[in-house]
């Protein structure tokens, strides 16, 4: 059974005049009941045997049908939205995601969780976690249950691997935390990591994993020792990654002394488990092309990057870092009583482009503003095109994870 709340979120993908009384019937609706698909395209789709949302979901995205006046990326976007709806309707929606933090003792797992919840004052007095600490949390407004697996050897050996189903089933995301300053324990950590992957494989779990290179403190990060340690970690871990090559694994360096490193790591993590991040990135691509831009990004005021589109890595860095800094400035202005601007712009005339952020909407019960950022030469087209994208993006944000 879908919860009322989820039903409401799915309804937002449909045009406002569409009445939905029974969920099962949604999949039989004509494609043009969806926001963004007009009747002419719907008729065109019919010629390709697509009469319903379900038919649309089952099209091959590598070889989309040719529809008059629509570029392939738009059709692919429709296919993905139809798939999302099918998934939400047919699968029982889990309301909370399960996040597992694993790693040797003293790596910083509990500290990272504290930073994420802005509980800075308790960090100094943290003791080693005894066994497992489970907590219900809200990250960026999304509900998550964290399982913080204390890393002391007695728990690792006697507890987790004896009853793996309790700890490792139904996991959505794993953060494997390493202390990058403790070079004597990289091998031990890699062995533990290997045991964890072995167990996950045995019980058939396939959650995305981020190897968190924690304690990459700002001053230490500049040293040769840091670089040597990172190399040593990769040397110890890469054979494990190669052995278990079906897992999706990323490295990310963090320090609890710079909250933004933890937030960006977590942004990446949420994108990995998002049902809609890919669709959002398609829409950003569509928009960027329409306004002849170079890059676009959708970012919440608290720093969650829902998705980005870019043509070069420099453009990606440029737009995301500029946007995050300008948002920090906007948060400061807001904190001293200024009204939040709907549009934030940085003009770089000598370089021939501007970076502009438009407030699209607010999400979650916390009313967090979401800004749509674009890097482009000529901003005149933004106003004209943005309404259409606002309408498409809001439901996808609500269904992000
Ligand atoms: N320099 C530095 N110290 C950190 C960082 N993160 C955590 N620490 C310190 O590392 C120590 C251990 O942190 P915890 O969060 O308790 O480690 P844990 O991984 O939860 O350890 P167990 O619960 O035993 O598994 C504490 O003294 C933290 O203050 C970091 O980014 N940089
Ligand atoms: Mg702990």
GROMACS .gro file of C-alpha atoms and ligand atoms in nm:
model
  434
    1UNK     CA    1   0.000   0.000   0.000
    2UNK     CA    2   0.123   0.343  -0.085
    3UNK     CA    3   0.101   0.604   0.184
    4UNK     CA    4  -0.115   0.910   0.125
    5UNK     CA    5   0.192   1.125   0.128
    6UNK     CA    6   0.361   0.928  -0.148
    7UNK     CA    7   0.045   0.926  -0.356
    8UNK     CA    8   0.037   1.305  -0.335
    9UNK     CA    9   0.399   1.321  -0.452
   10UNK     CA   10   0.329   1.096  -0.752
   11UNK     CA   11   0.022   1.302  -0.845
   12UNK     CA   12   0.247   1.601  -0.893
   13UNK     CA   13   0.401   1.435  -1.197
   14UNK     CA   14   0.061   1.455  -1.368
   15UNK     CA   15  -0.120   1.752  -1.515
   16UNK     CA   16  -0.338   1.924  -1.259
   17UNK     CA   17  -0.667   1.837  -1.430
   18UNK     CA   18  -0.600   1.463  -1.407
   19UNK     CA   19  -0.805   1.290  -1.139
   20UNK     CA   20  -0.641   0.988  -0.978
   21UNK     CA   21  -0.869   0.772  -0.769
   22UNK     CA   22  -0.699   0.435  -0.794
   23UNK     CA   23  -0.325   0.393  -0.808
   24UNK     CA   24  -0.327   0.085  -1.027
   25UNK     CA   25  -0.500   0.277  -1.303
   26UNK     CA   26  -0.215   0.527  -1.330
   27UNK     CA   27  -0.010   0.291  -1.542
   28UNK     CA   28  -0.297   0.269  -1.793
   29UNK     CA   29  -0.319   0.648  -1.834
   30UNK     CA   30  -0.231   0.800  -2.171
   31UNK     CA   31   0.122   0.951  -2.190
   32UNK     CA   32  -0.013   1.306  -2.229
   33UNK     CA   33  -0.156   1.296  -1.877
   34UNK     CA   34   0.204   1.361  -1.769
   35UNK     CA   35   0.335   1.714  -1.730
   36UNK     CA   36   0.546   1.802  -2.034
   37UNK     CA   37   0.388   1.566  -2.289
   38UNK     CA   38   0.145   1.730  -2.532
   39UNK     CA   39  -0.139   1.561  -2.719
   40UNK     CA   40   0.037   1.566  -3.055
   41UNK     CA   41   0.340   1.382  -2.916
   42UNK     CA   42   0.106   1.141  -2.742
   43UNK     CA   43  -0.064   1.062  -3.075
   44UNK     CA   44   0.281   1.018  -3.228
   45UNK     CA   45   0.377   0.777  -2.953
   46UNK     CA   46   0.061   0.578  -3.027
   47UNK     CA   47   0.196   0.509  -3.376
   48UNK     CA   48   0.488   0.339  -3.204
   49UNK     CA   49   0.251   0.122  -3.001
   50UNK     CA   50   0.275   0.337  -2.689
   51UNK     CA   51  -0.075   0.384  -2.548
   52UNK     CA   52  -0.006   0.412  -2.178
   53UNK     CA   53   0.244   0.513  -1.913
   54UNK     CA   54   0.327   0.146  -1.876
   55UNK     CA   55   0.407   0.110  -2.249
   56UNK     CA   56   0.623   0.421  -2.221
   57UNK     CA   57   0.814   0.275  -1.928
   58UNK     CA   58   0.893  -0.035  -2.131
   59UNK     CA   59   1.047   0.144  -2.429
   60UNK     CA   60   1.417   0.095  -2.492
   61UNK     CA   61   1.594   0.414  -2.389
   62UNK     CA   62   1.897   0.329  -2.602
   63UNK     CA   63   1.678   0.337  -2.909
   64UNK     CA   64   1.389   0.578  -2.845
   65UNK     CA   65   1.120   0.620  -3.113
   66UNK     CA   66   1.138   0.928  -3.333
   67UNK     CA   67   0.875   1.181  -3.233
   68UNK     CA   68   0.811   1.496  -3.435
   69UNK     CA   69   0.947   1.816  -3.274
   70UNK     CA   70   1.101   1.627  -2.981
   71UNK     CA   71   1.472   1.561  -2.943
   72UNK     CA   72   1.577   1.212  -2.826
   73UNK     CA   73   1.691   1.333  -2.483
   74UNK     CA   74   1.337   1.455  -2.414
   75UNK     CA   75   1.188   1.116  -2.507
   76UNK     CA   76   1.445   0.942  -2.288
   77UNK     CA   77   1.341   1.171  -2.003
   78UNK     CA   78   0.976   1.068  -2.052
   79UNK     CA   79   1.074   0.700  -2.050
   80UNK     CA   80   1.262   0.750  -1.724
   81UNK     CA   81   0.973   0.936  -1.561
   82UNK     CA   82   0.733   0.659  -1.667
   83UNK     CA   83   0.972   0.402  -1.515
   84UNK     CA   84   0.990   0.597  -1.193
   85UNK     CA   85   0.610   0.596  -1.169
   86UNK     CA   86   0.594   0.225  -1.242
   87UNK     CA   87   0.854   0.158  -0.973
   88UNK     CA   88   0.675   0.370  -0.714
   89UNK     CA   89   0.337   0.214  -0.791
   90UNK     CA   90   0.438  -0.151  -0.810
   91UNK     CA   91   0.701  -0.164  -0.539
   92UNK     CA   92   0.613  -0.100  -0.185
   93UNK     CA   93   0.768   0.232  -0.097
   94UNK     CA   94   1.008   0.221   0.192
   95UNK     CA   95   0.963   0.536   0.390
   96UNK     CA   96   1.311   0.539   0.538
   97UNK     CA   97   1.648   0.462   0.392
   98UNK     CA   98   1.895   0.255   0.591
   99UNK     CA   99   2.244   0.402   0.616
  100UNK     CA  100   2.528   0.189   0.750
  101UNK     CA  101   2.849   0.341   0.888
  102UNK     CA  102   3.131   0.088   0.914
  103UNK     CA  103   3.506   0.103   0.967
  104UNK     CA  104   3.771   0.041   1.231
  105UNK     CA  105   3.738   0.204   1.573
  106UNK     CA  106   3.850   0.567   1.602
  107UNK     CA  107   3.786   0.642   1.232
  108UNK     CA  108   3.531   0.913   1.301
  109UNK     CA  109   3.196   0.746   1.220
  110UNK     CA  110   3.007   0.883   1.519
  111UNK     CA  111   3.173   1.223   1.472
  112UNK     CA  112   3.057   1.240   1.110
  113UNK     CA  113   2.700   1.165   1.218
  114UNK     CA  114   2.725   1.439   1.481
  115UNK     CA  115   2.844   1.694   1.225
  116UNK     CA  116   2.559   1.603   0.994
  117UNK     CA  117   2.318   1.683   1.275
  118UNK     CA  118   2.502   2.001   1.379
  119UNK     CA  119   2.584   1.848   1.719
  120UNK     CA  120   2.932   1.997   1.728
  121UNK     CA  121   2.956   2.034   2.103
  122UNK     CA  122   2.930   1.660   2.177
  123UNK     CA  123   3.215   1.563   1.945
  124UNK     CA  124   3.487   1.631   2.201
  125UNK     CA  125   3.331   1.401   2.455
  126UNK     CA  126   3.251   1.108   2.224
  127UNK     CA  127   3.344   0.765   2.355
  128UNK     CA  128   3.399   0.459   2.136
  129UNK     CA  129   3.060   0.330   2.024
  130UNK     CA  130   2.956   0.014   2.208
  131UNK     CA  131   2.804  -0.222   1.953
  132UNK     CA  132   2.549  -0.061   1.726
  133UNK     CA  133   2.387   0.276   1.768
  134UNK     CA  134   2.068   0.321   1.570
  135UNK     CA  135   1.916   0.662   1.518
  136UNK     CA  136   1.634   0.814   1.317
  137UNK     CA  137   1.755   1.124   1.143
  138UNK     CA  138   1.649   1.378   0.888
  139UNK     CA  139   1.914   1.469   0.636
  140UNK     CA  140   1.821   1.750   0.398
  141UNK     CA  141   1.461   1.682   0.499
  142UNK     CA  142   1.470   1.314   0.395
  143UNK     CA  143   1.410   1.048   0.664
  144UNK     CA  144   1.700   0.810   0.724
  145UNK     CA  145   1.784   0.546   0.983
  146UNK     CA  146   2.154   0.537   1.057
  147UNK     CA  147   2.324   0.225   1.193
  148UNK     CA  148   2.657   0.326   1.343
  149UNK     CA  149   2.857   0.003   1.386
  150UNK     CA  150   3.116   0.056   1.659
  151UNK     CA  151   3.449  -0.059   1.516
  152UNK     CA  152   3.627  -0.205   1.817
  153UNK     CA  153   3.757  -0.552   1.747
  154UNK     CA  154   3.530  -0.735   1.992
  155UNK     CA  155   3.219  -0.611   1.809
  156UNK     CA  156   3.359  -0.671   1.465
  157UNK     CA  157   3.445  -1.033   1.531
  158UNK     CA  158   3.178  -1.156   1.766
  159UNK     CA  159   2.881  -0.954   1.667
  160UNK     CA  160   2.838  -0.838   1.307
  161UNK     CA  161   2.978  -1.140   1.127
  162UNK     CA  162   2.795  -1.390   1.347
  163UNK     CA  163   2.453  -1.251   1.268
  164UNK     CA  164   2.508  -1.065   0.942
  165UNK     CA  165   2.142  -1.065   0.835
  166UNK     CA  166   2.054  -0.836   1.125
  167UNK     CA  167   2.303  -0.570   1.029
  168UNK     CA  168   2.353  -0.599   0.656
  169UNK     CA  169   2.010  -0.668   0.503
  170UNK     CA  170   1.799  -0.401   0.336
  171UNK     CA  171   2.084  -0.152   0.341
  172UNK     CA  172   2.049   0.141   0.103
  173UNK     CA  173   2.387   0.302   0.148
  174UNK     CA  174   2.719   0.223   0.316
  175UNK     CA  175   2.979   0.471   0.436
  176UNK     CA  176   3.306   0.289   0.502
  177UNK     CA  177   3.515   0.526   0.715
  178UNK     CA  178   3.898   0.529   0.724
  179UNK     CA  179   4.129   0.741   0.941
  180UNK     CA  180   4.374   0.873   0.680
  181UNK     CA  181   4.619   0.980   0.951
  182UNK     CA  182   4.666   0.629   1.090
  183UNK     CA  183   4.894   0.466   0.834
  184UNK     CA  184   4.963   0.164   1.056
  185UNK     CA  185   4.607   0.042   1.019
  186UNK     CA  186   4.534   0.073   0.644
  187UNK     CA  187   4.594  -0.300   0.587
  188UNK     CA  188   4.375  -0.399   0.881
  189UNK     CA  189   4.105  -0.166   0.750
  190UNK     CA  190   4.124  -0.315   0.400
  191UNK     CA  191   4.084  -0.664   0.549
  192UNK     CA  192   3.777  -0.558   0.740
  193UNK     CA  193   3.638  -0.395   0.425
  194UNK     CA  194   3.696  -0.717   0.236
  195UNK     CA  195   3.508  -0.914   0.504
  196UNK     CA  196   3.216  -0.673   0.480
  197UNK     CA  197   3.196  -0.711   0.101
  198UNK     CA  198   3.219  -1.089   0.138
  199UNK     CA  199   2.918  -1.088   0.372
  200UNK     CA  200   2.721  -0.850   0.151
  201UNK     CA  201   2.786  -1.076  -0.146
  202UNK     CA  202   2.680  -1.385   0.050
  203UNK     CA  203   2.348  -1.239   0.151
  204UNK     CA  204   2.292  -1.074  -0.187
  205UNK     CA  205   2.298  -0.709  -0.084
  206UNK     CA  206   2.414  -0.452  -0.341
  207UNK     CA  207   2.413  -0.110  -0.175
  208UNK     CA  208   2.634   0.167  -0.312
  209UNK     CA  209   2.943   0.229  -0.098
  210UNK     CA  210   3.146   0.541  -0.029
  211UNK     CA  211   3.493   0.496   0.116
  212UNK     CA  212   3.522   0.802   0.338
  213UNK     CA  213   3.882   0.924   0.368
  214UNK     CA  214   3.821   1.098   0.699
  215UNK     CA  215   4.055   1.318   0.902
  216UNK     CA  216   4.173   1.483   0.578
  217UNK     CA  217   4.204   1.802   0.783
  218UNK     CA  218   4.279   2.120   0.591
  219UNK     CA  219   4.645   2.155   0.704
  220UNK     CA  220   4.720   1.783   0.674
  221UNK     CA  221   4.567   1.767   0.328
  222UNK     CA  222   4.839   1.998   0.198
  223UNK     CA  223   5.123   1.768   0.307
  224UNK     CA  224   5.309   1.503   0.112
  225UNK     CA  225   5.225   1.265   0.394
  226UNK     CA  226   4.855   1.299   0.312
  227UNK     CA  227   4.918   1.217  -0.055
  228UNK     CA  228   5.138   0.920   0.045
  229UNK     CA  229   4.873   0.792   0.281
  230UNK     CA  230   4.601   0.821   0.017
  231UNK     CA  231   4.821   0.625  -0.223
  232UNK     CA  232   4.885   0.362   0.044
  233UNK     CA  233   4.511   0.335   0.114
  234UNK     CA  234   4.433   0.288  -0.254
  235UNK     CA  235   4.708   0.030  -0.283
  236UNK     CA  236   4.555  -0.167   0.004
  237UNK     CA  237   4.192  -0.121  -0.105
  238UNK     CA  238   4.205  -0.146  -0.484
  239UNK     CA  239   4.266  -0.525  -0.488
  240UNK     CA  240   3.951  -0.558  -0.276
  241UNK     CA  241   3.758  -0.332  -0.516
  242UNK     CA  242   3.878  -0.542  -0.808
  243UNK     CA  243   3.779  -0.865  -0.638
  244UNK     CA  244   3.426  -0.739  -0.570
  245UNK     CA  245   3.380  -0.545  -0.891
  246UNK     CA  246   3.001  -0.555  -0.899
  247UNK     CA  247   2.976  -0.297  -0.621
  248UNK     CA  248   2.946   0.072  -0.696
  249UNK     CA  249   3.224   0.228  -0.487
  250UNK     CA  250   3.357   0.586  -0.466
  251UNK     CA  251   3.629   0.750  -0.256
  252UNK     CA  252   3.562   1.087  -0.090
  253UNK     CA  253   3.783   1.284   0.149
  254UNK     CA  254   3.630   1.459   0.449
  255UNK     CA  255   3.718   1.627   0.776
  256UNK     CA  256   3.482   1.701   1.061
  257UNK     CA  257   3.640   2.047   1.088
  258UNK     CA  258   3.491   2.152   0.754
  259UNK     CA  259   3.124   2.071   0.754
  260UNK     CA  260   3.098   2.133   0.379
  261UNK     CA  261   3.322   1.830   0.305
  262UNK     CA  262   3.081   1.609   0.498
  263UNK     CA  263   2.779   1.769   0.329
  264UNK     CA  264   2.924   1.722  -0.019
  265UNK     CA  265   3.014   1.363   0.056
  266UNK     CA  266   2.659   1.308   0.173
  267UNK     CA  267   2.517   1.484  -0.134
  268UNK     CA  268   2.707   1.241  -0.351
  269UNK     CA  269   2.577   0.954  -0.137
  270UNK     CA  270   2.214   1.064  -0.167
  271UNK     CA  271   2.254   1.100  -0.543
  272UNK     CA  272   2.373   0.739  -0.558
  273UNK     CA  273   2.052   0.616  -0.395
  274UNK     CA  274   1.818   0.865  -0.558
  275UNK     CA  275   1.539   0.741  -0.783
  276UNK     CA  276   1.521   1.070  -0.966
  277UNK     CA  277   1.870   1.221  -0.980
  278UNK     CA  278   1.926   1.088  -1.331
  279UNK     CA  279   1.600   1.238  -1.456
  280UNK     CA  280   1.686   1.569  -1.292
  281UNK     CA  281   2.019   1.571  -1.476
  282UNK     CA  282   1.838   1.505  -1.805
  283UNK     CA  283   1.615   1.804  -1.742
  284UNK     CA  284   1.916   2.022  -1.658
  285UNK     CA  285   2.074   1.916  -1.985
  286UNK     CA  286   1.756   2.001  -2.177
  287UNK     CA  287   1.742   2.345  -2.013
  288UNK     CA  288   2.112   2.418  -2.067
  289UNK     CA  289   2.077   2.344  -2.436
  290UNK     CA  290   1.764   2.560  -2.469
  291UNK     CA  291   1.936   2.866  -2.321
  292UNK     CA  292   2.271   2.794  -2.496
  293UNK     CA  293   2.441   2.755  -2.158
  294UNK     CA  294   2.747   2.558  -2.055
  295UNK     CA  295   2.644   2.410  -1.721
  296UNK     CA  296   2.350   2.392  -1.481
  297UNK     CA  297   2.299   2.268  -1.129
  298UNK     CA  298   2.009   2.228  -0.889
  299UNK     CA  299   2.109   2.297  -0.529
  300UNK     CA  300   1.920   2.339  -0.203
  301UNK     CA  301   2.003   2.629   0.028
  302UNK     CA  302   2.142   2.381   0.282
  303UNK     CA  303   2.390   2.251   0.027
  304UNK     CA  304   2.239   1.938  -0.127
  305UNK     CA  305   2.331   1.913  -0.496
  306UNK     CA  306   2.036   1.728  -0.653
  307UNK     CA  307   2.205   1.710  -0.991
  308UNK     CA  308   2.433   1.889  -1.234
  309UNK     CA  309   2.485   1.905  -1.607
  310UNK     CA  310   2.813   2.029  -1.754
  311UNK     CA  311   3.023   2.002  -2.067
  312UNK     CA  312   3.361   2.010  -1.891
  313UNK     CA  313   3.482   1.931  -1.539
  314UNK     CA  314   3.606   2.288  -1.501
  315UNK     CA  315   3.253   2.413  -1.571
  316UNK     CA  316   3.115   2.171  -1.312
  317UNK     CA  317   3.359   2.292  -1.046
  318UNK     CA  318   3.301   2.651  -1.144
  319UNK     CA  319   2.923   2.638  -1.123
  320UNK     CA  320   2.895   2.423  -0.809
  321UNK     CA  321   3.158   2.605  -0.604
  322UNK     CA  322   3.035   2.949  -0.711
  323UNK     CA  323   2.676   2.851  -0.634
  324UNK     CA  324   2.763   2.709  -0.291
  325UNK     CA  325   2.963   3.021  -0.201
  326UNK     CA  326   2.691   3.259  -0.320
  327UNK     CA  327   2.437   3.056  -0.125
  328UNK     CA  328   2.652   3.086   0.187
  329UNK     CA  329   2.652   3.461   0.130
  330UNK     CA  330   2.275   3.459   0.086
  331UNK     CA  331   2.235   3.259   0.410
  332UNK     CA  332   2.447   3.519   0.590
  333UNK     CA  333   2.234   3.803   0.450
  334UNK     CA  334   1.926   3.615   0.559
  335UNK     CA  335   2.066   3.564   0.911
  336UNK     CA  336   2.104   3.940   0.966
  337UNK     CA  337   1.747   4.006   0.860
  338UNK     CA  338   1.768   4.075   0.486
  339UNK     CA  339   1.501   3.928   0.259
  340UNK     CA  340   1.622   3.639   0.047
  341UNK     CA  341   1.667   3.740  -0.318
  342UNK     CA  342   1.475   3.535  -0.578
  343UNK     CA  343   1.757   3.574  -0.824
  344UNK     CA  344   2.131   3.577  -0.747
  345UNK     CA  345   2.375   3.676  -1.018
  346UNK     CA  346   2.751   3.693  -1.059
  347UNK     CA  347   2.864   3.878  -1.371
  348UNK     CA  348   3.212   3.802  -1.505
  349UNK     CA  349   3.233   4.037  -1.808
  350UNK     CA  350   3.604   3.990  -1.874
  351UNK     CA  351   3.544   3.617  -1.902
  352UNK     CA  352   3.230   3.667  -2.107
  353UNK     CA  353   2.980   3.478  -1.897
  354UNK     CA  354   2.754   3.499  -1.595
  355UNK     CA  355   2.648   3.253  -1.329
  356UNK     CA  356   2.288   3.301  -1.228
  357UNK     CA  357   2.075   3.128  -0.965
  358UNK     CA  358   1.694   3.138  -0.967
  359UNK     CA  359   1.489   3.029  -0.668
  360UNK     CA  360   1.258   2.760  -0.801
  361UNK     CA  361   1.063   2.646  -0.496
  362UNK     CA  362   1.093   2.524  -0.138
  363UNK     CA  363   1.101   2.159  -0.038
  364UNK     CA  364   1.035   1.941   0.269
  365UNK     CA  365   0.858   2.044   0.591
  366UNK     CA  366   1.155   2.271   0.662
  367UNK     CA  367   1.077   2.491   0.356
  368UNK     CA  368   1.433   2.479   0.227
  369UNK     CA  369   1.472   2.699  -0.084
  370UNK     CA  370   1.607   2.529  -0.396
  371UNK     CA  371   1.803   2.731  -0.652
  372UNK     CA  372   1.854   2.652  -1.015
  373UNK     CA  373   2.201   2.765  -1.129
  374UNK     CA  374   2.317   2.822  -1.486
  375UNK     CA  375   2.646   2.924  -1.640
  376UNK     CA  376   2.585   3.105  -1.968
  377UNK     CA  377   2.671   3.399  -2.189
  378UNK     CA  378   2.331   3.555  -2.239
  379UNK     CA  379   2.074   3.531  -1.959
  380UNK     CA  380   1.778   3.677  -2.153
  381UNK     CA  381   1.623   3.336  -2.226
  382UNK     CA  382   1.617   3.220  -1.863
  383UNK     CA  383   1.294   3.395  -1.763
  384UNK     CA  384   1.105   3.269  -2.063
  385UNK     CA  385   1.195   2.905  -2.015
  386UNK     CA  386   1.209   2.858  -1.642
  387UNK     CA  387   0.838   2.810  -1.562
  388UNK     CA  388   0.815   2.488  -1.759
  389UNK     CA  389   1.117   2.344  -1.579
  390UNK     CA  390   0.999   2.449  -1.237
  391UNK     CA  391   0.681   2.249  -1.288
  392UNK     CA  392   0.877   1.940  -1.395
  393UNK     CA  393   1.144   1.953  -1.128
  394UNK     CA  394   0.934   1.997  -0.814
  395UNK     CA  395   0.777   1.647  -0.812
  396UNK     CA  396   1.119   1.495  -0.882
  397UNK     CA  397   1.268   1.670  -0.579
  398UNK     CA  398   0.988   1.538  -0.363
  399UNK     CA  399   1.059   1.186  -0.489
  400UNK     CA  400   1.438   1.227  -0.472
  401UNK     CA  401   1.498   0.932  -0.235
  402LIG     N1  402   4.167   1.534   1.326
  402LIG     C1  403   4.048   1.477   1.313
  402LIG     N2  404   3.996   1.404   1.414
  402LIG     C2  405   3.876   1.346   1.396
  402LIG     C3  406   3.802   1.361   1.275
  402LIG     N3  407   3.687   1.291   1.287
  402LIG     C4  408   3.689   1.235   1.410
  402LIG     N4  409   3.801   1.266   1.476
  402LIG     C5  410   3.841   1.225   1.613
  402LIG     O1  411   3.863   1.086   1.610
  402LIG     C6  412   3.824   1.026   1.734
  402LIG     C7  413   3.729   0.910   1.712
  402LIG     O2  414   3.608   0.956   1.659
  402LIG     P1  415   3.475   0.869   1.669
  402LIG     O3  416   3.372   0.941   1.591
  402LIG     O4  417   3.442   0.834   1.808
  402LIG     O5  418   3.521   0.737   1.591
  402LIG     P2  419   3.433   0.606   1.558
  402LIG     O6  420   3.466   0.566   1.419
  402LIG     O7  421   3.289   0.632   1.588
  402LIG     O8  422   3.493   0.499   1.658
  402LIG     P3  423   3.420   0.367   1.719
  402LIG     O9  424   3.290   0.411   1.775
  402LIG    O10  425   3.510   0.311   1.820
  402LIG    O11  426   3.404   0.273   1.603
  402LIG     C8  427   3.762   1.140   1.817
  402LIG    O12  428   3.860   1.185   1.907
  402LIG     C9  429   3.730   1.246   1.714
  402LIG    O13  430   3.736   1.376   1.769
  402LIG    C10  431   3.858   1.443   1.170
  402LIG    O14  432   3.803   1.466   1.062
  402LIG     N5  433   3.981   1.497   1.194
  403LIG    MG1  434   3.161   0.554   1.723
   0.00000   0.00000   0.00000
